[in-house]
Amino acid sequence: MKNFYSNIYSFNRKILKKTVISLKKGKIAGLPTETVYGLAGNAYLRKAVLKIFKIKKRPKKNPLIIHYHSIKDINHDVVLNDNFIKLYKKFCPGPLTFVLKKTKRSKITTLATANLRTVAIRFPRHKIIRNILKQIDFPLAMPSANLSSKISPINAFDVFDDFKKKLKIIINGGNSRIGIESTVIDLTESPKILRPGVISSSEIKKCLKCKFSKKKSQLRSPGMLKKHYYPGIPVIFGKKPKNSSHAYIVFGKKYEKHDNYFNLSKKADLKEAATNLYKIMRIIKKKGFKKIFVSKLPNKGVGLAINDRLLKAAN
Ligand code: TXA
Ligand code: MG
């Protein structure tokens, strides 16, 4: 078993340098963020972005999020607006992704943005990814580091599960603190949430002091349309299991201990539930259960984001 995980590295100056050099050359790497792990490549280099799409088996019409160190780095690529500035000041770096208009002079490869006139940008908070972003003079295109349509990885070993040695570098930055993907908000017209996350729409509304657009955005998040977040076994949403070969994902203190019961949060804390969601789905799959049953969580705050993932997983 020696060297089984030889492409998983602890973070230090040596691996930082190695990662920076390989990203500059157009190679890709599995890197930690506070939401989920990402598969990173130079967003200005078509060949790097192509590698990301290929290895993930991701449809080319599904654009990638472009990651930056700070607001100082984005001027060339996106058109700023007041709503963006307000949200940036309050939540960044952090688990919020903004869809903005792409500038004509932007160097982001059109492959990364699926030929759209918009671009999704994020400023991740995890100190390792910030360290890397600080050392490079290009942004990172970085989808979650999983095969397309599967659940996102929350540690280096989850990344390894999907890609094995096909990735030369996976950096181990511990378990992702948040555990589900960032909130995606379209700011090109009146604000609209395209993907719910731990930063809730009420927090965003409070910060912007505005109402959200009720009309359907033409600019739906392309990745939100299809089957997604599949844990590898069928998920049945809104029902209880009939026998113990089926796992039951529960939430809150009213559940007793059973071998096939997995509690997202005994203290009924929705943030804790989000952190545990993908971890528990992976454990259930590894234990050999044939199906996952799960009841709807309270549909408020982070609960909205969790129900969104569960519903899609059940699709
Ligand atoms: O937390 C996260 O956001 C993670 C970490 C690694 O940063 N990344 C992530 O990327 O979840 P990905 O590729 O798995 O999801 C990106 C989502 C997709 O639903 C995609 O369709 C949407 O963002 N998206 C990207 N560019 C867009 C655009 N220009 N307009 C609308 N949606 C866009
Ligand atoms: Mg993803």
mmCIF file of C-alpha atoms and ligand atoms in Angstrom:
data_model
loop_
_atom_site.group_PDB
_atom_site.id
_atom_site.type_symbol
_atom_site.label_atom_id
_atom_site.label_comp_id
_atom_site.label_asym_id
_atom_site.label_seq_id
_atom_site.Cartn_x
_atom_site.Cartn_y
_atom_site.Cartn_z
ATOM 1 C CA MET A 1 0.000 0.000 0.000
ATOM 2 C CA LYS A 2 3.084 2.221 0.191
ATOM 3 C CA ASN A 3 2.812 5.233 -2.090
ATOM 4 C CA PHE A 4 -0.832 4.478 -2.799
ATOM 5 C CA TYR A 5 -1.670 8.137 -2.314
ATOM 6 C CA SER A 6 1.646 9.415 -3.689
ATOM 7 C CA ASN A 7 -0.100 12.247 -5.567
ATOM 8 C CA ILE A 8 -1.678 13.642 -2.380
ATOM 9 C CA TYR A 9 0.570 16.261 -0.786
ATOM 10 C CA SER A 10 0.556 18.113 2.512
ATOM 11 C CA PHE A 11 0.928 21.833 2.028
ATOM 12 C CA ASN A 12 4.391 23.399 2.350
ATOM 13 C CA ARG A 13 6.638 25.815 0.447
ATOM 14 C CA LYS A 14 7.961 23.090 -1.821
ATOM 15 C CA ILE A 15 4.533 21.899 -3.002
ATOM 16 C CA LEU A 16 3.362 25.498 -3.331
ATOM 17 C CA LYS A 17 6.204 26.163 -5.758
ATOM 18 C CA LYS A 18 5.613 22.911 -7.645
ATOM 19 C CA THR A 19 1.877 23.654 -7.975
ATOM 20 C CA VAL A 20 2.442 27.222 -9.171
ATOM 21 C CA ILE A 21 4.910 26.061 -11.819
ATOM 22 C CA SER A 22 2.629 23.335 -13.099
ATOM 23 C CA LEU A 23 -0.440 25.624 -13.228
ATOM 24 C CA LYS A 24 1.626 28.164 -15.189
ATOM 25 C CA LYS A 25 2.492 25.448 -17.694
ATOM 26 C CA GLY A 26 -1.176 24.605 -18.219
ATOM 27 C CA LYS A 27 -1.398 21.536 -16.006
ATOM 28 C CA ILE A 28 -4.284 20.934 -13.611
ATOM 29 C CA ALA A 29 -4.408 20.145 -9.885
ATOM 30 C CA GLY A 30 -6.906 19.138 -7.190
ATOM 31 C CA LEU A 31 -7.005 21.929 -4.594
ATOM 32 C CA PRO A 32 -8.876 22.595 -1.339
ATOM 33 C CA THR A 33 -11.421 25.363 -0.848
ATOM 34 C CA GLU A 34 -13.709 26.051 2.095
ATOM 35 C CA THR A 35 -16.794 24.879 0.155
ATOM 36 C CA VAL A 36 -15.631 21.763 -1.715
ATOM 37 C CA TYR A 37 -12.389 20.716 -3.426
ATOM 38 C CA GLY A 38 -11.778 22.117 -6.902
ATOM 39 C CA LEU A 39 -10.024 21.010 -10.066
ATOM 40 C CA ALA A 40 -7.888 24.008 -10.981
ATOM 41 C CA GLY A 41 -6.377 25.178 -14.251
ATOM 42 C CA ASN A 42 -5.146 28.472 -15.746
ATOM 43 C CA ALA A 43 -8.335 30.234 -16.918
ATOM 44 C CA TYR A 44 -6.400 32.132 -19.600
ATOM 45 C CA LEU A 45 -5.088 28.940 -21.224
ATOM 46 C CA ARG A 46 -7.425 26.951 -23.446
ATOM 47 C CA LYS A 47 -5.344 23.792 -23.144
ATOM 48 C CA ALA A 48 -5.601 23.820 -19.337
ATOM 49 C CA VAL A 49 -9.361 24.349 -19.387
ATOM 50 C CA LEU A 50 -9.772 21.629 -22.006
ATOM 51 C CA LYS A 51 -8.027 19.197 -19.647
ATOM 52 C CA ILE A 52 -10.535 20.053 -16.918
ATOM 53 C CA PHE A 53 -13.543 19.380 -19.170
ATOM 54 C CA LYS A 54 -12.025 16.131 -20.442
ATOM 55 C CA ILE A 55 -11.013 14.616 -17.126
ATOM 56 C CA LYS A 56 -14.365 15.515 -15.513
ATOM 57 C CA LYS A 57 -16.317 14.369 -18.592
ATOM 58 C CA ARG A 58 -18.129 17.676 -18.275
ATOM 59 C CA PRO A 59 -20.425 18.877 -21.076
ATOM 60 C CA LYS A 60 -18.801 21.860 -22.805
ATOM 61 C CA LYS A 61 -21.944 23.946 -22.457
ATOM 62 C CA ASN A 62 -21.583 24.026 -18.681
ATOM 63 C CA PRO A 63 -19.305 26.995 -17.830
ATOM 64 C CA LEU A 64 -16.716 27.033 -15.032
ATOM 65 C CA ILE A 65 -16.299 29.386 -12.068
ATOM 66 C CA ILE A 66 -13.199 31.582 -12.317
ATOM 67 C CA HIS A 67 -11.367 32.096 -9.001
ATOM 68 C CA TYR A 68 -9.374 35.194 -8.000
ATOM 69 C CA HIS A 69 -7.391 36.354 -4.984
ATOM 70 C CA SER A 70 -9.106 39.725 -4.663
ATOM 71 C CA ILE A 71 -11.150 42.420 -6.346
ATOM 72 C CA LYS A 72 -7.923 44.047 -7.550
ATOM 73 C CA ASP A 73 -7.411 41.183 -9.993
ATOM 74 C CA ILE A 74 -10.748 41.165 -11.835
ATOM 75 C CA ASN A 75 -10.960 44.500 -13.638
ATOM 76 C CA HIS A 76 -9.647 43.164 -16.882
ATOM 77 C CA ASP A 77 -12.182 40.339 -17.067
ATOM 78 C CA VAL A 78 -15.549 41.508 -15.716
ATOM 79 C CA VAL A 79 -17.766 44.591 -15.606
ATOM 80 C CA LEU A 80 -18.270 45.654 -12.002
ATOM 81 C CA ASN A 81 -21.535 47.021 -10.565
ATOM 82 C CA ASP A 82 -22.770 48.393 -7.218
ATOM 83 C CA ASN A 83 -24.504 45.206 -6.080
ATOM 84 C CA PHE A 84 -21.307 43.282 -6.650
ATOM 85 C CA ILE A 85 -19.248 45.773 -4.619
ATOM 86 C CA LYS A 86 -21.688 45.618 -1.684
ATOM 87 C CA LEU A 87 -21.727 41.822 -1.611
ATOM 88 C CA TYR A 88 -17.970 41.601 -2.104
ATOM 89 C CA LYS A 89 -17.368 43.856 0.910
ATOM 90 C CA LYS A 90 -19.675 41.798 3.104
ATOM 91 C CA PHE A 91 -18.988 38.199 2.083
ATOM 92 C CA CYS A 92 -15.593 37.924 0.350
ATOM 93 C CA PRO A 93 -13.402 36.035 0.427
ATOM 94 C CA GLY A 94 -16.069 33.389 0.922
ATOM 95 C CA PRO A 95 -18.635 30.939 -0.464
ATOM 96 C CA LEU A 96 -20.362 33.288 -2.908
ATOM 97 C CA THR A 97 -20.083 33.226 -6.717
ATOM 98 C CA PHE A 98 -21.099 36.209 -8.853
ATOM 99 C CA VAL A 99 -22.256 36.055 -12.464
ATOM 100 C CA LEU A 100 -21.196 39.307 -14.136
ATOM 101 C CA LYS A 101 -20.770 40.584 -17.684
ATOM 102 C CA LYS A 102 -17.513 39.557 -19.296
ATOM 103 C CA THR A 103 -15.408 42.364 -20.772
ATOM 104 C CA LYS A 104 -14.521 42.295 -24.480
ATOM 105 C CA ARG A 105 -10.815 42.409 -23.631
ATOM 106 C CA SER A 106 -11.032 39.555 -21.115
ATOM 107 C CA LYS A 107 -8.346 36.909 -21.517
ATOM 108 C CA ILE A 108 -10.495 34.143 -20.033
ATOM 109 C CA THR A 109 -10.726 31.420 -22.641
ATOM 110 C CA THR A 110 -14.194 31.198 -24.200
ATOM 111 C CA LEU A 111 -14.140 27.478 -23.453
ATOM 112 C CA ALA A 112 -14.241 28.216 -19.685
ATOM 113 C CA THR A 113 -17.303 30.438 -20.063
ATOM 114 C CA ALA A 114 -19.055 28.183 -22.601
ATOM 115 C CA ASN A 115 -19.115 31.063 -25.118
ATOM 116 C CA LEU A 116 -21.407 33.088 -22.853
ATOM 117 C CA ARG A 117 -21.139 36.866 -22.521
ATOM 118 C CA THR A 118 -21.052 36.423 -18.768
ATOM 119 C CA VAL A 119 -18.575 34.955 -16.331
ATOM 120 C CA ALA A 120 -18.986 33.467 -12.861
ATOM 121 C CA ILE A 121 -16.297 34.617 -10.417
ATOM 122 C CA ARG A 122 -15.421 33.645 -6.839
ATOM 123 C CA PHE A 123 -12.892 34.597 -4.178
ATOM 124 C CA PRO A 124 -12.326 31.464 -2.086
ATOM 125 C CA ARG A 125 -11.397 31.775 1.588
ATOM 126 C CA HIS A 126 -9.360 28.627 2.306
ATOM 127 C CA LYS A 127 -5.816 29.718 3.120
ATOM 128 C CA ILE A 128 -4.103 27.224 0.790
ATOM 129 C CA ILE A 129 -5.996 28.306 -2.313
ATOM 130 C CA ARG A 130 -5.468 31.967 -1.356
ATOM 131 C CA ASN A 131 -1.768 31.300 -1.013
ATOM 132 C CA ILE A 132 -1.661 29.798 -4.490
ATOM 133 C CA LEU A 133 -3.789 32.554 -6.068
ATOM 134 C CA LYS A 134 -1.445 35.144 -4.575
ATOM 135 C CA GLN A 135 1.556 33.604 -6.318
ATOM 136 C CA ILE A 136 0.125 33.539 -9.852
ATOM 137 C CA ASP A 137 -0.779 36.269 -12.332
ATOM 138 C CA PHE A 138 -3.781 34.505 -13.844
ATOM 139 C CA PRO A 139 -7.119 33.350 -12.357
ATOM 140 C CA LEU A 140 -8.038 29.704 -11.863
ATOM 141 C CA ALA A 141 -10.925 28.019 -13.624
ATOM 142 C CA MET A 142 -12.055 25.582 -10.965
ATOM 143 C CA PRO A 143 -15.132 23.363 -10.974
ATOM 144 C CA SER A 144 -15.669 20.928 -8.145
ATOM 145 C CA ALA A 145 -13.124 18.090 -8.375
ATOM 146 C CA ASN A 146 -15.526 15.252 -9.172
ATOM 147 C CA LEU A 147 -16.678 13.434 -12.284
ATOM 148 C CA SER A 148 -19.524 15.325 -13.906
ATOM 149 C CA SER A 149 -22.940 14.671 -12.269
ATOM 150 C CA LYS A 150 -21.427 13.031 -9.152
ATOM 151 C CA ILE A 151 -21.229 14.544 -5.664
ATOM 152 C CA SER A 152 -18.518 17.071 -4.841
ATOM 153 C CA PRO A 153 -15.400 16.109 -2.864
ATOM 154 C CA ILE A 154 -14.809 17.546 0.583
ATOM 155 C CA ASN A 155 -11.289 16.226 1.114
ATOM 156 C CA ALA A 156 -8.232 15.115 -0.867
ATOM 157 C CA PHE A 157 -9.163 11.417 -0.654
ATOM 158 C CA ASP A 158 -12.586 12.070 -2.204
ATOM 159 C CA VAL A 159 -10.768 13.726 -5.120
ATOM 160 C CA PHE A 160 -8.518 10.672 -5.390
ATOM 161 C CA ASP A 161 -11.605 8.395 -5.471
ATOM 162 C CA ASP A 162 -12.771 9.945 -8.743
ATOM 163 C CA PHE A 163 -9.462 10.602 -10.531
ATOM 164 C CA LYS A 164 -6.869 8.285 -8.938
ATOM 165 C CA LYS A 165 -3.402 9.001 -10.391
ATOM 166 C CA LYS A 166 -4.735 10.903 -13.396
ATOM 167 C CA LEU A 167 -4.004 14.024 -11.345
ATOM 168 C CA LYS A 168 -0.328 14.617 -10.590
ATOM 169 C CA ILE A 169 -1.061 16.957 -7.697
ATOM 170 C CA ILE A 170 -3.831 16.842 -5.097
ATOM 171 C CA ILE A 171 -3.204 19.098 -2.109
ATOM 172 C CA ASN A 172 -4.518 17.938 1.252
ATOM 173 C CA GLY A 173 -6.073 20.908 3.035
ATOM 174 C CA GLY A 174 -8.249 18.920 5.442
ATOM 175 C CA ASN A 175 -12.029 18.621 5.287
ATOM 176 C CA SER A 176 -13.805 21.523 3.609
ATOM 177 C CA ARG A 177 -15.378 23.554 6.403
ATOM 178 C CA ILE A 178 -18.628 24.301 4.551
ATOM 179 C CA GLY A 179 -19.079 21.055 2.639
ATOM 180 C CA ILE A 180 -21.417 22.182 -0.164
ATOM 181 C CA GLU A 181 -20.806 24.369 -3.209
ATOM 182 C CA SER A 182 -20.959 28.171 -3.138
ATOM 183 C CA THR A 183 -24.144 30.192 -3.597
ATOM 184 C CA VAL A 184 -24.296 31.404 -7.223
ATOM 185 C CA ILE A 185 -25.954 34.765 -7.815
ATOM 186 C CA ASP A 186 -26.617 36.401 -11.174
ATOM 187 C CA LEU A 187 -25.940 40.146 -10.913
ATOM 188 C CA THR A 188 -26.159 41.000 -14.613
ATOM 189 C CA GLU A 189 -29.760 42.211 -14.199
ATOM 190 C CA SER A 190 -31.734 42.396 -10.959
ATOM 191 C CA PRO A 191 -30.165 39.893 -8.540
ATOM 192 C CA LYS A 192 -31.221 36.277 -8.854
ATOM 193 C CA ILE A 193 -29.967 33.191 -7.027
ATOM 194 C CA LEU A 194 -29.009 30.500 -9.537
ATOM 195 C CA ARG A 195 -27.712 27.963 -7.011
ATOM 196 C CA PRO A 196 -28.527 28.126 -3.278
ATOM 197 C CA GLY A 197 -25.683 27.714 -0.769
ATOM 198 C CA VAL A 198 -24.736 28.576 2.811
ATOM 199 C CA ILE A 199 -25.005 32.290 2.126
ATOM 200 C CA SER A 200 -28.796 32.526 1.973
ATOM 201 C CA SER A 201 -31.002 34.754 -0.151
ATOM 202 C CA SER A 202 -32.242 36.567 2.975
ATOM 203 C CA GLU A 203 -28.665 37.492 3.970
ATOM 204 C CA ILE A 204 -28.077 38.743 0.426
ATOM 205 C CA LYS A 205 -31.336 40.709 0.334
ATOM 206 C CA LYS A 206 -30.461 42.309 3.649
ATOM 207 C CA CYS A 207 -27.073 43.383 2.350
ATOM 208 C CA LEU A 208 -28.421 44.740 -0.951
ATOM 209 C CA LYS A 209 -31.549 46.207 0.655
ATOM 210 C CA CYS A 210 -33.490 45.077 -2.389
ATOM 211 C CA LYS A 211 -36.096 42.624 -3.618
ATOM 212 C CA PHE A 212 -35.134 39.820 -5.957
ATOM 213 C CA SER A 213 -36.211 39.457 -9.527
ATOM 214 C CA LYS A 214 -39.315 37.271 -9.768
ATOM 215 C CA LYS A 215 -39.144 36.789 -13.503
ATOM 216 C CA LYS A 216 -37.226 33.780 -14.675
ATOM 217 C CA SER A 217 -33.647 34.694 -15.488
ATOM 218 C CA GLN A 218 -32.771 33.900 -19.094
ATOM 219 C CA LEU A 219 -29.375 33.174 -17.755
ATOM 220 C CA ARG A 220 -30.112 30.041 -15.751
ATOM 221 C CA SER A 221 -27.096 28.289 -14.325
ATOM 222 C CA PRO A 222 -26.496 25.678 -17.034
ATOM 223 C CA GLY A 223 -25.217 23.164 -14.494
ATOM 224 C CA MET A 224 -28.493 23.389 -12.601
ATOM 225 C CA LEU A 225 -30.584 21.921 -15.373
ATOM 226 C CA LYS A 226 -29.750 18.256 -15.401
ATOM 227 C CA LYS A 227 -29.215 15.333 -13.124
ATOM 228 C CA HIS A 228 -26.561 16.217 -10.591
ATOM 229 C CA TYR A 229 -25.054 15.327 -7.229
ATOM 230 C CA TYR A 230 -25.449 11.571 -7.801
ATOM 231 C CA PRO A 231 -23.833 9.573 -4.952
ATOM 232 C CA GLY A 232 -23.593 6.333 -6.967
ATOM 233 C CA ILE A 233 -26.737 4.669 -5.565
ATOM 234 C CA PRO A 234 -30.393 5.697 -5.972
ATOM 235 C CA VAL A 235 -31.685 8.454 -3.690
ATOM 236 C CA ILE A 236 -35.356 8.486 -2.740
ATOM 237 C CA PHE A 237 -36.477 11.866 -1.506
ATOM 238 C CA GLY A 238 -39.335 12.341 0.940
ATOM 239 C CA LYS A 239 -39.808 8.693 2.000
ATOM 240 C CA LYS A 240 -38.752 6.341 4.806
ATOM 241 C CA PRO A 241 -36.901 3.070 4.047
ATOM 242 C CA LYS A 242 -38.781 -0.226 4.369
ATOM 243 C CA ASN A 243 -35.819 -2.422 5.317
ATOM 244 C CA SER A 244 -32.341 -2.167 6.814
ATOM 245 C CA SER A 245 -30.467 -2.710 3.538
ATOM 246 C CA HIS A 246 -31.515 0.847 2.774
ATOM 247 C CA ALA A 247 -29.858 3.811 4.437
ATOM 248 C CA TYR A 248 -31.949 6.571 5.963
ATOM 249 C CA ILE A 249 -30.554 10.100 6.173
ATOM 250 C CA VAL A 250 -32.230 11.946 9.048
ATOM 251 C CA PHE A 251 -32.005 15.350 10.701
ATOM 252 C CA GLY A 252 -32.659 16.352 14.325
ATOM 253 C CA LYS A 253 -32.786 14.754 17.768
ATOM 254 C CA LYS A 254 -36.002 12.724 17.523
ATOM 255 C CA TYR A 255 -34.254 9.808 15.785
ATOM 256 C CA GLU A 256 -32.935 6.834 17.771
ATOM 257 C CA LYS A 257 -29.757 4.988 16.842
ATOM 258 C CA HIS A 258 -30.071 2.383 14.076
ATOM 259 C CA ASP A 259 -27.303 0.871 11.951
ATOM 260 C CA ASN A 260 -28.918 2.226 8.807
ATOM 261 C CA TYR A 261 -29.715 5.709 10.175
ATOM 262 C CA PHE A 262 -27.316 8.560 9.436
ATOM 263 C CA ASN A 263 -27.959 11.859 11.168
ATOM 264 C CA LEU A 264 -26.939 15.054 9.337
ATOM 265 C CA SER A 265 -27.158 16.998 12.598
ATOM 266 C CA LYS A 266 -28.467 15.686 15.910
ATOM 267 C CA LYS A 267 -28.804 19.251 17.185
ATOM 268 C CA ALA A 268 -30.817 20.204 14.086
ATOM 269 C CA ASP A 269 -28.207 22.718 12.925
ATOM 270 C CA LEU A 270 -28.584 23.289 9.169
ATOM 271 C CA LYS A 271 -24.985 24.454 8.683
ATOM 272 C CA GLU A 272 -23.701 21.301 10.344
ATOM 273 C CA ALA A 273 -26.061 19.288 8.114
ATOM 274 C CA ALA A 274 -24.576 20.911 4.990
ATOM 275 C CA THR A 275 -21.055 20.069 6.157
ATOM 276 C CA ASN A 276 -22.048 16.438 6.722
ATOM 277 C CA LEU A 277 -24.199 15.898 3.614
ATOM 278 C CA TYR A 278 -21.649 14.644 1.039
ATOM 279 C CA LYS A 279 -19.519 13.005 3.717
ATOM 280 C CA ILE A 280 -22.471 10.896 4.881
ATOM 281 C CA MET A 281 -23.531 10.021 1.315
ATOM 282 C CA ARG A 282 -20.021 8.719 0.628
ATOM 283 C CA ILE A 283 -19.971 6.695 3.874
ATOM 284 C CA ILE A 284 -23.343 5.112 3.001
ATOM 285 C CA LYS A 285 -22.110 4.123 -0.463
ATOM 286 C CA LYS A 286 -18.873 2.655 0.958
ATOM 287 C CA LYS A 287 -20.811 0.627 3.540
ATOM 288 C CA GLY A 288 -22.623 -1.119 0.699
ATOM 289 C CA PHE A 289 -26.179 0.142 1.175
ATOM 290 C CA LYS A 290 -28.297 -0.242 -1.952
ATOM 291 C CA LYS A 291 -30.420 2.883 -1.675
ATOM 292 C CA ILE A 292 -30.592 6.141 0.253
ATOM 293 C CA PHE A 293 -33.880 7.411 1.651
ATOM 294 C CA VAL A 294 -34.096 10.940 2.960
ATOM 295 C CA SER A 295 -36.803 13.272 4.234
ATOM 296 C CA LYS A 296 -37.035 16.906 3.285
ATOM 297 C CA LEU A 297 -35.175 19.273 5.624
ATOM 298 C CA PRO A 298 -36.703 22.555 6.860
ATOM 299 C CA ASN A 299 -36.920 24.678 3.711
ATOM 300 C CA LYS A 300 -35.243 27.802 5.067
ATOM 301 C CA GLY A 301 -31.716 29.225 5.029
ATOM 302 C CA VAL A 302 -29.119 26.527 4.325
ATOM 303 C CA GLY A 303 -31.948 23.959 4.339
ATOM 304 C CA LEU A 304 -32.923 25.285 0.910
ATOM 305 C CA ALA A 305 -29.458 24.497 -0.427
ATOM 306 C CA ILE A 306 -29.468 20.991 1.072
ATOM 307 C CA ASN A 307 -32.960 20.183 -0.271
ATOM 308 C CA ASP A 308 -31.842 21.463 -3.683
ATOM 309 C CA ARG A 309 -28.904 18.997 -3.731
ATOM 310 C CA LEU A 310 -31.058 16.113 -2.416
ATOM 311 C CA LEU A 311 -33.807 16.694 -4.934
ATOM 312 C CA LYS A 312 -31.303 16.708 -7.792
ATOM 313 C CA ALA A 313 -29.552 13.632 -6.411
ATOM 314 C CA ALA A 314 -32.938 11.895 -6.450
ATOM 315 C CA ASN A 315 -33.594 12.899 -10.045
HETATM 316 O O1 TXA B 1 -18.017 26.189 -4.241
HETATM 317 C C1 TXA B 1 -17.862 26.204 -5.452
HETATM 318 O O2 TXA B 1 -18.459 27.021 -6.191
HETATM 319 C C2 TXA B 1 -16.908 25.185 -6.066
HETATM 320 C C3 TXA B 1 -15.486 25.499 -5.594
HETATM 321 C C4 TXA B 1 -14.447 24.589 -6.183
HETATM 322 O O3 TXA B 1 -15.185 26.851 -5.851
HETATM 323 N N1 TXA B 1 -17.004 25.166 -7.491
HETATM 324 C C5 TXA B 1 -18.081 24.678 -8.140
HETATM 325 O O4 TXA B 1 -17.975 24.693 -9.517
HETATM 326 O O5 TXA B 1 -19.068 24.252 -7.576
HETATM 327 P P1 TXA B 1 -18.942 23.853 -10.483
HETATM 328 O O6 TXA B 1 -18.345 23.948 -11.816
HETATM 329 O O7 TXA B 1 -19.095 22.498 -9.935
HETATM 330 O O8 TXA B 1 -20.278 24.665 -10.473
HETATM 331 C C6 TXA B 1 -20.332 25.896 -11.137
HETATM 332 C C7 TXA B 1 -21.749 26.340 -11.340
HETATM 333 C C8 TXA B 1 -22.463 25.522 -12.387
HETATM 334 O O9 TXA B 1 -23.801 25.306 -11.992
HETATM 335 C C9 TXA B 1 -22.373 26.415 -13.606
HETATM 336 O O10 TXA B 1 -23.394 26.162 -14.532
HETATM 337 C C10 TXA B 1 -22.497 27.792 -12.983
HETATM 338 O O11 TXA B 1 -21.748 27.709 -11.803
HETATM 339 N N2 TXA B 1 -21.941 28.845 -13.854
HETATM 340 C C11 TXA B 1 -20.655 29.021 -14.216
HETATM 341 N N3 TXA B 1 -20.518 30.063 -15.057
HETATM 342 C C12 TXA B 1 -21.758 30.581 -15.229
HETATM 343 C C13 TXA B 1 -22.306 31.668 -15.980
HETATM 344 N N4 TXA B 1 -21.531 32.442 -16.726
HETATM 345 N N5 TXA B 1 -23.632 31.897 -15.904
HETATM 346 C C14 TXA B 1 -24.415 31.124 -15.128
HETATM 347 N N6 TXA B 1 -23.973 30.075 -14.397
HETATM 348 C C15 TXA B 1 -22.667 29.798 -14.450
HETATM 349 MG MG MG B 2 -19.791 20.650 -9.557
#
